[in-house]
Amino acid sequence: SVSCKSRLSRCFEGRRKNMTKQQKSEIIDFLTVEFKNSLAVVVCDYKGLTHKELESLRKEARANNTKVQVAKNTLVTVAVKNAELGDIDLTGTNIFLWSEDQISACKVADKFAMANKEKFVIKSGIIEGQIADFATVNAFAKLPSREQLLGMLAATWMAPVANFTIGLDALR
């Protein structure tokens, strides 16, 4: 609901150290549902990024149907356990990117990491319910997107028809 989202945004925006149990519970519930509905969660270190750089990451993520959130590691750890995605070890300053497909969040994180090498580092992730290291996240980032794969499939299906028509035309 709208009121729930506004309460959550106030919890996240405030970034106060002393959150109430109710605020923590709302964040955990929100993240649990989000993580259950996603096929990829990417954990990145964002130490040193400016507000403007974070906003450009969020803008790129929105364009690719990926969500971005900074949250306390303890809350995310509980949400990951509640979503039955395993046991992830989180330390340091982390930002979380997730999407409903396996590739989008990985691609957004990888592209932003390339542009901000010193300040943004991919640490790990959870892909299809399995804890993934940097190499796995990086490998998923290099895969073609769903739209690209569908285009390749369509081209493959159309090739025999195109070759057949070229052959018929040559018989004239």
N, CA, C and O atoms as a DFTB+ gen file, in Angstrom:
688 C
 N C O
     1  1       0.831      -1.185       0.000
     2  2       0.000       0.000       0.000
     3  2       0.872       1.243       0.000
     4  3       2.063       1.174       0.304
     5  1       0.277       2.379      -0.341
     6  2       1.018       3.624      -0.436
     7  2       1.554       4.042       0.919
     8  3       2.701       4.477       1.025
     9  1       0.736       3.916       1.961
    10  2       1.188       4.346       3.279
    11  2       2.354       3.490       3.767
    12  3       3.269       3.997       4.415
    13  1       2.324       2.205       3.461
    14  2       3.419       1.317       3.850
    15  2       4.709       1.737       3.147
    16  3       5.770       1.797       3.767
    17  1       4.608       2.029       1.842
    18  2       5.784       2.460       1.094
    19  2       6.331       3.765       1.633
    20  3       7.546       3.934       1.727
    21  1       5.447       4.698       1.992
    22  2       5.933       5.982       2.503
    23  2       6.613       5.795       3.850
    24  3       7.612       6.455       4.137
    25  1       6.077       4.894       4.688
    26  2       6.736       4.615       5.965
    27  2       8.096       3.978       5.733
    28  3       9.063       4.298       6.423
    29  1       8.171       3.074       4.757
    30  2       9.443       2.436       4.444
    31  2      10.450       3.445       3.931
    32  3      11.617       3.419       4.320
    33  1      10.002       4.332       3.059
    34  2      10.938       5.322       2.532
    35  2      11.445       6.230       3.638
    36  3      12.606       6.641       3.622
    37  1      10.571       6.550       4.615
    38  2      11.039       7.354       5.747
    39  2      12.076       6.578       6.554
    40  3      13.059       7.154       7.019
    41  1      11.862       5.277       6.722
    42  2      12.832       4.449       7.457
    43  2      14.170       4.431       6.736
    44  3      15.222       4.587       7.356
    45  1      14.125       4.238       5.409
    46  2      15.358       4.165       4.647
    47  2      16.027       5.533       4.538
    48  3      17.246       5.637       4.675
    49  1      15.251       6.571       4.296
    50  2      15.821       7.898       4.104
    51  2      16.504       8.410       5.360
    52  3      17.572       9.018       5.293
    53  1      15.882       8.161       6.508
    54  2      16.423       8.690       7.752
    55  2      17.802       8.161       8.059
    56  3      18.650       8.893       8.571
    57  1      18.042       6.884       7.751
    58  2      19.305       6.230       8.020
    59  2      19.797       6.528       9.429
    60  3      20.992       6.700       9.671
    61  1      18.841       6.584      10.351
    62  2      19.212       6.810      11.736
    63  2      19.793       5.540      12.310
    64  3      19.430       4.436      11.903
    65  1      20.692       5.700      13.252
    66  2      21.288       4.527      13.871
    67  2      20.312       3.863      14.828
    68  3      20.371       2.648      15.019
    69  1      19.429       4.621      15.423
    70  2      18.509       4.090      16.418
    71  2      17.110       3.958      15.843
    72  3      16.231       4.768      16.136
    73  1      16.907       2.938      15.025
    74  2      15.582       2.686      14.470
    75  2      14.765       1.913      15.497
    76  3      15.302       1.165      16.313
    77  1      13.465       2.111      15.435
    78  2      12.585       1.366      16.325
    79  2      12.448      -0.060      15.802
    80  3      12.761      -0.336      14.644
    81  1      11.982      -0.956      16.655
    82  2      11.760      -2.340      16.225
    83  2      10.736      -2.401      15.104
    84  3      10.844      -3.231      14.201
    85  1       9.744      -1.522      15.162
    86  2       8.714      -1.474      14.127
    87  2       9.324      -1.095      12.780
    88  3       9.005      -1.708      11.761
    89  1      10.199      -0.090      12.771
    90  2      10.847       0.324      11.529
    91  2      11.723      -0.801      10.977
    92  3      11.713      -1.072       9.776
    93  1      12.476      -1.451      11.856
    94  2      13.326      -2.559      11.426
    95  2      12.480      -3.702      10.856
    96  3      12.834      -4.303       9.842
    97  1      11.375      -3.987      11.514
    98  2      10.480      -5.047      11.064
    99  2       9.902      -4.726       9.682
   100  3       9.809      -5.609       8.830
   101  1       9.517      -3.475       9.460
   102  2       8.971      -3.073       8.156
   103  2      10.012      -3.215       7.059
   104  3       9.698      -3.671       5.959
   105  1      11.244      -2.830       7.349
   106  2      12.314      -2.948       6.358
   107  2      12.587      -4.410       6.044
   108  3      12.731      -4.782       4.880
   109  1      12.660      -5.241       7.081
   110  2      12.905      -6.671       6.877
   111  2      11.782      -7.289       6.053
   112  3      12.046      -8.056       5.127
   113  1      10.528      -6.964       6.380
   114  2       9.386      -7.499       5.629
   115  2       9.436      -7.068       4.164
   116  3       9.222      -7.875       3.260
   117  1       9.723      -5.785       3.945
   118  2       9.808      -5.249       2.589
   119  2      10.892      -5.965       1.795
   120  3      10.649      -6.421       0.678
   121  1      12.089      -6.062       2.370
   122  2      13.206      -6.696       1.665
   123  2      12.969      -8.191       1.461
   124  3      13.357      -8.739       0.429
   125  1      12.347      -8.848       2.417
   126  2      12.052     -10.276       2.271
   127  2      11.167     -10.519       1.056
   128  3      11.446     -11.409       0.252
   129  1      10.106      -9.738       0.919
   130  2       9.197      -9.882      -0.225
   131  2       9.935      -9.565      -1.524
   132  3       9.804     -10.293      -2.508
   133  1      10.706      -8.488      -1.529
   134  2      11.446      -8.105      -2.736
   135  2      12.440      -9.192      -3.148
   136  3      12.527      -9.547      -4.323
   137  1      13.183      -9.714      -2.179
   138  2      14.195     -10.724      -2.488
   139  2      13.548     -12.042      -2.929
   140  3      14.096     -12.736      -3.785
   141  1      12.399     -12.394      -2.359
   142  2      11.702     -13.621      -2.766
   143  2      11.263     -13.529      -4.220
   144  3      11.270     -14.526      -4.942
   145  1      10.879     -12.317      -4.651
   146  2      10.379     -12.114      -6.011
   147  2      11.486     -11.845      -7.026
   148  3      11.203     -11.637      -8.206
   149  1      12.723     -11.847      -6.588
   150  2      13.816     -11.544      -7.509
   151  2      14.651     -12.790      -7.773
   152  3      14.741     -13.679      -6.926
   153  1      15.255     -12.846      -8.939
   154  2      16.130     -13.965      -9.286
   155  2      17.594     -13.617      -9.092
   156  3      18.455     -14.495      -9.144
   157  1      17.885     -12.323      -8.865
   158  2      19.274     -11.920      -8.638
   159  2      19.325     -10.770      -7.637
   160  3      18.572      -9.802      -7.737
   161  1      20.228     -10.899      -6.673
   162  2      20.538      -9.832      -5.725
   163  2      22.044      -9.658      -5.774
   164  3      22.788     -10.620      -5.587
   165  1      22.497      -8.442      -6.023
   166  2      23.927      -8.168      -6.128
   167  2      24.334      -7.266      -4.968
   168  3      23.682      -6.258      -4.695
   169  1      25.414      -7.637      -4.289
   170  2      25.930      -6.879      -3.147
   171  2      27.185      -6.152      -3.605
   172  3      28.120      -6.770      -4.113
   173  1      27.200      -4.818      -3.419
   174  2      28.334      -4.013      -3.861
   175  2      28.795      -3.083      -2.749
   176  3      28.004      -2.670      -1.901
   177  1      30.078      -2.759      -2.763
   178  2      30.641      -1.763      -1.857
   179  2      30.584      -0.426      -2.586
   180  3      31.037      -0.313      -3.724
   181  1      30.030       0.576      -1.929
   182  2      29.859       1.869      -2.586
   183  2      30.601       2.988      -1.856
   184  3      30.304       4.163      -2.069
   185  1      31.543       2.644      -1.015
   186  2      32.247       3.629      -0.197
   187  2      32.955       4.660      -1.078
   188  3      33.733       4.303      -1.962
   189  1      32.678       5.930      -0.828
   190  2      33.315       7.009      -1.561
   191  2      32.478       7.592      -2.688
   192  3      32.869       8.600      -3.276
   193  1      31.337       6.987      -3.007
   194  2      30.481       7.535      -4.060
   195  2      29.780       8.797      -3.570
   196  3      29.376       8.887      -2.410
   197  1      29.646       9.745      -4.446
   198  2      28.916      10.968      -4.113
   199  2      27.421      10.726      -4.305
   200  3      27.006       9.736      -4.907
   201  1      26.630      11.647      -3.780
   202  2      25.177      11.552      -3.930
   203  2      24.803      11.567      -5.413
   204  3      23.916      10.825      -5.834
   205  1      25.463      12.393      -6.192
   206  2      25.182      12.487      -7.625
   207  2      25.482      11.160      -8.327
   208  3      24.729      10.741      -9.206
   209  1      26.565      10.506      -7.948
   210  2      26.915       9.219      -8.543
   211  2      25.905       8.134      -8.152
   212  3      25.545       7.292      -8.974
   213  1      25.450       8.161      -6.890
   214  2      24.429       7.209      -6.456
   215  2      23.129       7.424      -7.213
   216  3      22.455       6.459      -7.573
   217  1      22.776       8.663      -7.454
   218  2      21.557       8.951      -8.212
   219  2      21.683       8.467      -9.654
   220  3      20.702       8.002     -10.235
   221  1      22.869       8.569     -10.235
   222  2      23.038       8.052     -11.605
   223  2      22.924       6.523     -11.616
   224  3      22.416       5.953     -12.581
   225  1      23.390       5.853     -10.554
   226  2      23.206       4.407     -10.438
   227  2      21.723       4.075     -10.347
   228  3      21.250       3.157     -11.018
   229  1      20.989       4.810      -9.526
   230  2      19.555       4.558      -9.379
   231  2      18.809       4.792     -10.692
   232  3      17.890       4.047     -11.032
   233  1      19.209       5.830     -11.424
   234  2      18.575       6.126     -12.708
   235  2      18.828       4.995     -13.707
   236  3      17.913       4.566     -14.410
   237  1      20.054       4.523     -13.766
   238  2      20.397       3.409     -14.663
   239  2      19.640       2.146     -14.259
   240  3      19.175       1.391     -15.113
   241  1      19.522       1.925     -12.950
   242  2      18.807       0.747     -12.453
   243  2      17.324       0.805     -12.830
   244  3      16.753      -0.188     -13.281
   245  1      16.707       1.977     -12.642
   246  2      15.284       2.123     -13.003
   247  2      15.064       1.836     -14.476
   248  3      14.074       1.206     -14.847
   249  1      15.978       2.292     -15.316
   250  2      15.855       2.078     -16.762
   251  2      15.953       0.594     -17.124
   252  3      15.494       0.182     -18.189
   253  1      16.549      -0.206     -16.239
   254  2      16.734      -1.630     -16.499
   255  2      15.906      -2.521     -15.572
   256  3      16.241      -3.687     -15.364
   257  1      14.829      -1.973     -15.018
   258  2      13.934      -2.718     -14.118
   259  2      14.675      -3.379     -12.962
   260  3      14.398      -4.521     -12.595
   261  1      15.609      -2.644     -12.406
   262  2      16.399      -3.114     -11.265
   263  2      16.182      -2.153     -10.110
   264  3      16.076      -0.943     -10.306
   265  1      16.118      -2.701      -8.907
   266  2      15.910      -1.878      -7.720
   267  2      17.224      -1.764      -6.959
   268  3      18.040      -2.686      -6.957
   269  1      17.412      -0.615      -6.312
   270  2      18.643      -0.327      -5.575
   271  2      18.270       0.149      -4.183
   272  3      17.349       0.949      -4.018
   273  1      18.992      -0.349      -3.176
   274  2      18.705       0.075      -1.813
   275  2      19.943      -0.061      -0.931
   276  3      20.676      -1.047      -1.007
   277  1      20.155       0.947      -0.098
   278  2      21.151       0.861       0.958
   279  2      20.384       0.498       2.219
   280  3      19.383       1.136       2.546
   281  1      20.848      -0.520       2.925
   282  2      20.194      -0.946       4.165
   283  2      21.251      -1.521       5.092
   284  3      22.350      -1.876       4.665
   285  1      20.900      -1.605       6.357
   286  2      21.828      -2.171       7.338
   287  2      22.070      -3.642       7.034
   288  3      21.146      -4.378       6.689
   289  1      23.317      -4.055       7.167
   290  2      23.693      -5.438       6.873
   291  2      22.907      -6.444       7.706
   292  3      22.508      -7.491       7.197
   293  1      22.682      -6.138       8.968
   294  2      21.954      -7.084       9.827
   295  2      20.522      -7.267       9.347
   296  3      19.997      -8.380       9.377
   297  1      19.887      -6.190       8.906
   298  2      18.510      -6.284       8.415
   299  2      18.450      -7.083       7.119
   300  3      17.539      -7.886       6.921
   301  1      19.417      -6.862       6.242
   302  2      19.448      -7.592       4.975
   303  2      19.732      -9.075       5.226
   304  3      19.145      -9.938       4.572
   305  1      20.615      -9.370       6.156
   306  2      20.910     -10.765       6.485
   307  2      19.654     -11.485       6.951
   308  3      19.399     -12.616       6.537
   309  1      18.869     -10.845       7.804
   310  2      17.616     -11.438       8.275
   311  2      16.637     -11.597       7.120
   312  3      15.979     -12.631       7.008
   313  1      16.531     -10.583       6.255
   314  2      15.614     -10.660       5.110
   315  2      16.006     -11.785       4.160
   316  3      15.135     -12.480       3.637
   317  1      17.293     -11.974       3.931
   318  2      17.770     -13.050       3.057
   319  2      17.419     -14.406       3.658
   320  3      16.983     -15.310       2.944
   321  1      17.606     -14.549       4.961
   322  2      17.236     -15.807       5.632
   323  2      15.730     -16.027       5.552
   324  3      15.284     -17.141       5.278
   325  1      14.938     -14.973       5.790
   326  2      13.478     -15.081       5.725
   327  2      13.005     -15.460       4.320
   328  3      12.011     -16.169       4.163
   329  1      13.716     -14.988       3.312
   330  2      13.372     -15.302       1.921
   331  2      13.888     -16.678       1.504
   332  3      13.690     -17.111       0.369
   333  1      14.556     -17.359       2.443
   334  2      15.102     -18.699       2.217
   335  2      16.083     -18.728       1.050
   336  3      16.033     -19.611       0.194
   337  1      16.984     -17.731       1.039
   338  2      17.987     -17.636      -0.021
   339  2      19.379     -18.016       0.460
   340  3      20.358     -17.804      -0.255
   341  1      19.479     -18.563       1.638
   342  2      20.784     -18.976       2.142
   343  2      21.283     -18.079       3.244
   344  3      20.537     -17.291       3.825
   345  1      22.550     -18.216       3.515
   346  2      23.192     -17.472       4.599
   347  2      24.312     -16.636       3.997
   348  3      25.355     -17.170       3.619
   349  1      24.104     -15.347       3.909
   350  2      25.085     -14.465       3.286
   351  2      25.833     -13.687       4.357
   352  3      25.236     -13.223       5.328
   353  1      27.130     -13.546       4.180
   354  2      27.972     -12.827       5.125
   355  2      28.195     -11.410       4.597
   356  3      28.790     -11.228       3.535
   357  1      27.722     -10.414       5.334
   358  2      27.820      -9.021       4.899
   359  2      28.669      -8.222       5.878
   360  3      28.439      -8.254       7.087
   361  1      29.648      -7.508       5.347
   362  2      30.462      -6.600       6.150
   363  2      30.719      -5.335       5.344
   364  3      30.670      -5.347       4.115
   365  1      30.991      -4.257       6.042
   366  2      31.327      -3.000       5.384
   367  2      30.106      -2.252       4.875
   368  3      28.970      -2.550       5.244
   369  1      30.369      -1.274       4.021
   370  2      29.292      -0.463       3.449
   371  2      28.782      -1.155       2.191
   372  3      29.531      -1.353       1.234
   373  1      27.513      -1.518       2.201
   374  2      26.946      -2.270       1.082
   375  2      25.722      -1.578       0.512
   376  3      24.933      -0.955       1.223
   377  1      25.597      -1.711      -0.794
   378  2      24.393      -1.301      -1.492
   379  2      23.895      -2.546      -2.220
   380  3      24.696      -3.344      -2.705
   381  1      22.590      -2.712      -2.297
   382  2      21.997      -3.935      -2.835
   383  2      21.207      -3.611      -4.089
   384  3      20.408      -2.674      -4.105
   385  1      21.432      -4.390      -5.144
   386  2      20.694      -4.261      -6.399
   387  2      19.997      -5.582      -6.648
   388  3      20.607      -6.641      -6.497
   389  1      18.728      -5.539      -7.027
   390  2      18.009      -6.774      -7.327
   391  2      17.041      -6.557      -8.459
   392  3      16.580      -5.445      -8.715
   393  1      16.737      -7.676      -9.146
   394  2      15.821      -7.620     -10.283
   395  2      15.072      -8.937     -10.401
   396  3      15.425      -9.933      -9.769
   397  1      14.035      -8.920     -11.218
   398  2      13.200     -10.105     -11.398
   399  2      13.810     -11.106     -12.376
   400  3      13.305     -12.220     -12.513
   401  1      14.877     -10.727     -13.048
   402  2      15.591     -11.681     -13.888
   403  2      17.042     -11.773     -13.403
   404  3      17.488     -10.955     -12.598
   405  1      17.758     -12.755     -13.892
   406  2      19.104     -13.000     -13.409
   407  2      20.136     -12.019     -13.944
   408  3      21.191     -11.839     -13.336
   409  1      19.852     -11.396     -15.049
   410  2      20.885     -10.657     -15.761
   411  2      20.874      -9.154     -15.488
   412  3      21.943      -8.552     -15.385
   413  1      19.705      -8.532     -15.369
   414  2      19.612      -7.069     -15.278
   415  2      20.425      -6.480     -14.130
   416  3      21.214      -5.559     -14.342
   417  1      20.244      -6.998     -12.924
   418  2      20.967      -6.447     -11.771
   419  2      22.474      -6.624     -11.942
   420  3      23.253      -5.737     -11.592
   421  1      22.877      -7.768     -12.481
   422  2      24.306      -8.017     -12.705
   423  2      24.877      -7.052     -13.734
   424  3      25.978      -6.531     -13.557
   425  1      24.128      -6.811     -14.814
   426  2      24.588      -5.886     -15.854
   427  2      24.703      -4.458     -15.333
   428  3      25.690      -3.775     -15.607
   429  1      23.695      -3.998     -14.578
   430  2      23.723      -2.637     -14.035
   431  2      24.918      -2.473     -13.106
   432  3      25.648      -1.486     -13.195
   433  1      25.119      -3.447     -12.210
   434  2      26.235      -3.377     -11.267
   435  2      27.575      -3.398     -11.998
   436  3      28.481      -2.635     -11.664
   437  1      27.698      -4.268     -12.990
   438  2      28.951      -4.379     -13.733
   439  2      29.265      -3.112     -14.511
   440  3      30.402      -2.639     -14.499
   441  1      28.272      -2.564     -15.183
   442  2      28.468      -1.340     -15.961
   443  2      28.872      -0.175     -15.056
   444  3      29.765       0.603     -15.394
   445  1      28.202      -0.061     -13.894
   446  2      28.520       1.028     -12.972
   447  2      29.889       0.810     -12.334
   448  3      30.613       1.774     -12.086
   449  1      30.252      -0.447     -12.066
   450  2      31.568      -0.744     -11.491
   451  2      32.681      -0.381     -12.473
   452  3      33.741       0.095     -12.067
   453  1      32.439      -0.605     -13.752
   454  2      33.447      -0.248     -14.769
   455  2      33.668       1.262     -14.815
   456  3      34.795       1.729     -14.982
   457  1      32.583       2.016     -14.666
   458  2      32.676       3.471     -14.739
   459  2      33.226       4.094     -13.450
   460  3      33.749       5.208     -13.477
   461  1      33.111       3.387     -12.331
   462  2      33.533       3.919     -11.027
   463  2      34.429       2.906     -10.316
   464  3      34.118       2.466      -9.209
   465  1      35.531       2.542     -10.948
   466  2      36.385       1.451     -10.470
   467  2      36.889       1.637      -9.040
   468  3      36.961       0.666      -8.287
   469  1      37.230       2.829      -8.663
   470  2      37.817       3.055      -7.344
   471  2      36.777       3.069      -6.219
   472  3      37.104       2.776      -5.069
   473  1      35.537       3.406      -6.547
   474  2      34.539       3.654      -5.511
   475  2      33.419       2.628      -5.444
   476  3      32.689       2.592      -4.453
   477  1      33.260       1.802      -6.456
   478  2      32.136       0.874      -6.527
   479  2      32.660      -0.505      -6.910
   480  3      33.204      -0.689      -7.999
   481  1      32.494      -1.473      -6.008
   482  2      33.053      -2.806      -6.223
   483  2      31.967      -3.851      -5.986
   484  3      31.278      -3.826      -4.967
   485  1      31.826      -4.759      -6.930
   486  2      30.896      -5.874      -6.754
   487  2      31.544      -6.867      -5.800
   488  3      32.670      -7.310      -6.022
   489  1      30.819      -7.216      -4.726
   490  2      31.357      -8.145      -3.734
   491  2      30.866      -9.569      -3.974
   492  3      31.660     -10.502      -4.095
   493  1      29.555      -9.717      -4.039
   494  2      28.958     -11.049      -4.176
   495  2      27.512     -10.879      -4.606
   496  3      27.097      -9.795      -5.016
   497  1      26.753     -11.955      -4.509
   498  2      25.350     -11.868      -4.857
   499  2      24.624     -13.164      -4.558
   500  3      25.195     -14.127      -4.045
   501  1      23.351     -13.150      -4.895
   502  2      22.522     -14.348      -4.800
   503  2      21.809     -14.462      -6.137
   504  3      21.024     -13.590      -6.510
   505  1      22.087     -15.540      -6.854
   506  2      21.478     -15.737      -8.166
   507  2      20.713     -17.048      -8.143
   508  3      21.277     -18.112      -7.885
   509  1      19.413     -16.952      -8.418
   510  2      18.505     -18.096      -8.409
   511  2      18.613     -18.883      -7.107
   512  3      18.617     -20.114      -7.114
   513  1      18.699     -18.165      -5.994
   514  2      18.709     -18.791      -4.682
   515  2      20.047     -19.335      -4.227
   516  3      20.134     -19.932      -3.154
   517  1      21.087     -19.145      -5.012
   518  2      22.423     -19.633      -4.663
   519  2      23.364     -18.455      -4.409
   520  3      23.360     -17.476      -5.155
   521  1      24.165     -18.560      -3.355
   522  2      25.161     -17.531      -3.082
   523  2      26.171     -17.543      -4.223
   524  3      26.675     -18.598      -4.608
   525  1      26.459     -16.368      -4.757
   526  2      27.358     -16.254      -5.903
   527  2      28.534     -15.333      -5.569
   528  3      28.366     -14.316      -4.896
   529  1      29.709     -15.697      -6.042
   530  2      30.878     -14.849      -5.838
   531  2      30.974     -13.815      -6.968
   532  3      30.132     -13.775      -7.865
   533  1      32.005     -12.992      -6.904
   534  2      32.194     -11.944      -7.909
   535  2      32.256     -12.523      -9.316
   536  3      31.642     -11.980     -10.235
   537  1      32.991     -13.622      -9.494
   538  2      33.165     -14.209     -10.823
   539  2      31.827     -14.637     -11.427
   540  3      31.604     -14.468     -12.626
   541  1      30.945     -15.186     -10.607
   542  2      29.634     -15.625     -11.099
   543  2      28.781     -14.430     -11.496
   544  3      28.145     -14.439     -12.550
   545  1      28.768     -13.397     -10.649
   546  2      28.004     -12.181     -10.965
   547  2      28.538     -11.562     -12.251
   548  3      27.764     -11.127     -13.103
   549  1      29.843     -11.523     -12.387
   550  2      30.481     -10.964     -13.575
   551  2      30.126     -11.769     -14.821
   552  3      29.897     -11.199     -15.888
   553  1      30.080     -13.098     -14.686
   554  2      29.727     -13.952     -15.823
   555  2      28.285     -13.689     -16.268
   556  3      28.012     -13.628     -17.467
   557  1      27.368     -13.532     -15.323
   558  2      25.976     -13.229     -15.673
   559  2      25.873     -11.853     -16.336
   560  3      25.035     -11.651     -17.215
   561  1      26.712     -10.916     -15.923
   562  2      26.687      -9.576     -16.511
   563  2      27.093      -9.603     -17.984
   564  3      26.672      -8.743     -18.758
   565  1      27.900     -10.574     -18.369
   566  2      28.378     -10.663     -19.751
   567  2      27.389     -11.362     -20.679
   568  3      27.549     -11.320     -21.899
   569  1      26.359     -12.011     -20.105
   570  2      25.368     -12.697     -20.934
   571  2      24.485     -11.699     -21.679
   572  3      24.277     -10.584     -21.201
   573  1      23.965     -12.084     -22.838
   574  2      23.027     -11.205     -23.545
   575  2      21.726     -11.063     -22.745
   576  3      21.347     -11.964     -21.997
   577  1      21.059      -9.939     -22.909
   578  2      19.791      -9.708     -22.215
   579  2      18.699     -10.585     -22.829
   580  3      18.900     -11.200     -23.876
   581  1      17.565     -10.635     -22.177
   582  2      16.439     -11.437     -22.651
   583  2      16.017     -10.990     -24.053
   584  3      15.755     -11.820     -24.924
   585  1      15.954      -9.679     -24.263
   586  2      15.546      -9.146     -25.561
   587  2      16.547      -9.534     -26.649
   588  3      16.161      -9.874     -27.767
   589  1      17.847      -9.479     -26.307
   590  2      18.864      -9.870     -27.276
   591  2      18.747     -11.352     -27.612
   592  3      18.877     -11.739     -28.773
   593  1      18.501     -12.186     -26.598
   594  2      18.345     -13.617     -26.836
   595  2      17.125     -13.910     -27.699
   596  3      17.185     -14.770     -28.578
   597  1      16.017     -13.205     -27.462
   598  2      14.824     -13.389     -28.287
   599  2      15.089     -12.965     -29.731
   600  3      14.604     -13.603     -30.666
   601  1      15.847     -11.904     -29.911
   602  2      16.218     -11.464     -31.259
   603  2      17.061     -12.500     -31.977
   604  3      16.865     -12.759     -33.165
   605  1      18.011     -13.099     -31.243
   606  2      18.847     -14.158     -31.828
   607  2      17.999     -15.371     -32.219
   608  3      18.208     -15.971     -33.274
   609  1      17.047     -15.721     -31.362
   610  2      16.169     -16.850     -31.631
   611  2      15.307     -16.582     -32.864
   612  3      15.146     -17.458     -33.714
   613  1      14.759     -15.384     -32.961
   614  2      13.932     -15.030     -34.115
   615  2      14.754     -15.067     -35.401
   616  3      14.275     -15.536     -36.434
   617  1      15.984     -14.575     -35.339
   618  2      16.850     -14.595     -36.521
   619  2      17.160     -16.026     -36.940
   620  3      17.213     -16.332     -38.131
   621  1      17.364     -16.896     -35.967
   622  2      17.636     -18.303     -36.264
   623  2      16.432     -18.970     -36.924
   624  3      16.579     -19.750     -37.865
   625  1      15.241     -18.654     -36.420
   626  2      14.026     -19.228     -36.996
   627  2      13.756     -18.694     -38.408
   628  3      13.230     -19.415     -39.255
   629  1      14.113     -17.444     -38.656
   630  2      13.838     -16.836     -39.952
   631  2      14.863     -17.230     -41.013
   632  3      14.575     -17.119     -42.205
   633  1      16.041     -17.683     -40.619
   634  2      17.105     -18.006     -41.574
   635  2      16.668     -19.058     -42.593
   636  3      16.889     -18.847     -43.786
   637  1      16.057     -20.186     -42.191
   638  2      15.653     -21.174     -43.210
   639  2      14.632     -20.614     -44.204
   640  3      14.694     -20.924     -45.394
   641  1      13.709     -19.805     -43.732
   642  2      12.701     -19.213     -44.624
   643  2      13.374     -18.266     -45.610
   644  3      13.059     -18.275     -46.800
   645  1      14.299     -17.452     -45.116
   646  2      15.003     -16.518     -45.991
   647  2      15.833     -17.273     -47.025
   648  3      15.838     -16.908     -48.201
   649  1      16.529     -18.317     -46.600
   650  2      17.342     -19.109     -47.534
   651  2      16.472     -19.819     -48.569
   652  3      16.860     -19.932     -49.731
   653  1      15.307     -20.294     -48.157
   654  2      14.380     -20.956     -49.074
   655  2      13.896     -19.978     -50.151
   656  3      13.858     -20.312     -51.335
   657  1      13.530     -18.770     -49.723
   658  2      13.048     -17.782     -50.701
   659  2      14.168     -17.347     -51.636
   660  3      13.919     -17.114     -52.819
   661  1      15.379     -17.233     -51.144
   662  2      16.522     -16.880     -51.998
   663  2      16.750     -18.000     -53.013
   664  3      17.020     -17.745     -54.186
   665  1      16.636     -19.236     -52.546
   666  2      16.813     -20.393     -53.463
   667  2      15.743     -20.428     -54.526
   668  3      16.048     -20.689     -55.690
   669  1      14.490     -20.174     -54.165
   670  2      13.404     -20.145     -55.159
   671  2      13.604     -19.024     -56.174
   672  3      13.364     -19.191     -57.370
   673  1      14.042     -17.897     -55.672
   674  2      14.287     -16.758     -56.549
   675  2      15.417     -17.072     -57.547
   676  3      15.379     -16.638     -58.699
   677  1      16.404     -17.820     -57.091
   678  2      17.536     -18.157     -57.964
   679  2      17.117     -19.149     -59.065
   680  3      17.765     -19.211     -60.110
   681  1      16.063     -19.908     -58.845
   682  2      15.607     -20.881     -59.850
   683  2      14.919     -20.207     -61.035
   684  3      14.740     -20.855     -62.066
   685  1      14.536     -18.969     -60.937
   686  2      13.856     -18.307     -62.049
   687  2      14.684     -18.110     -63.224
   688  3      14.218     -17.563     -64.223
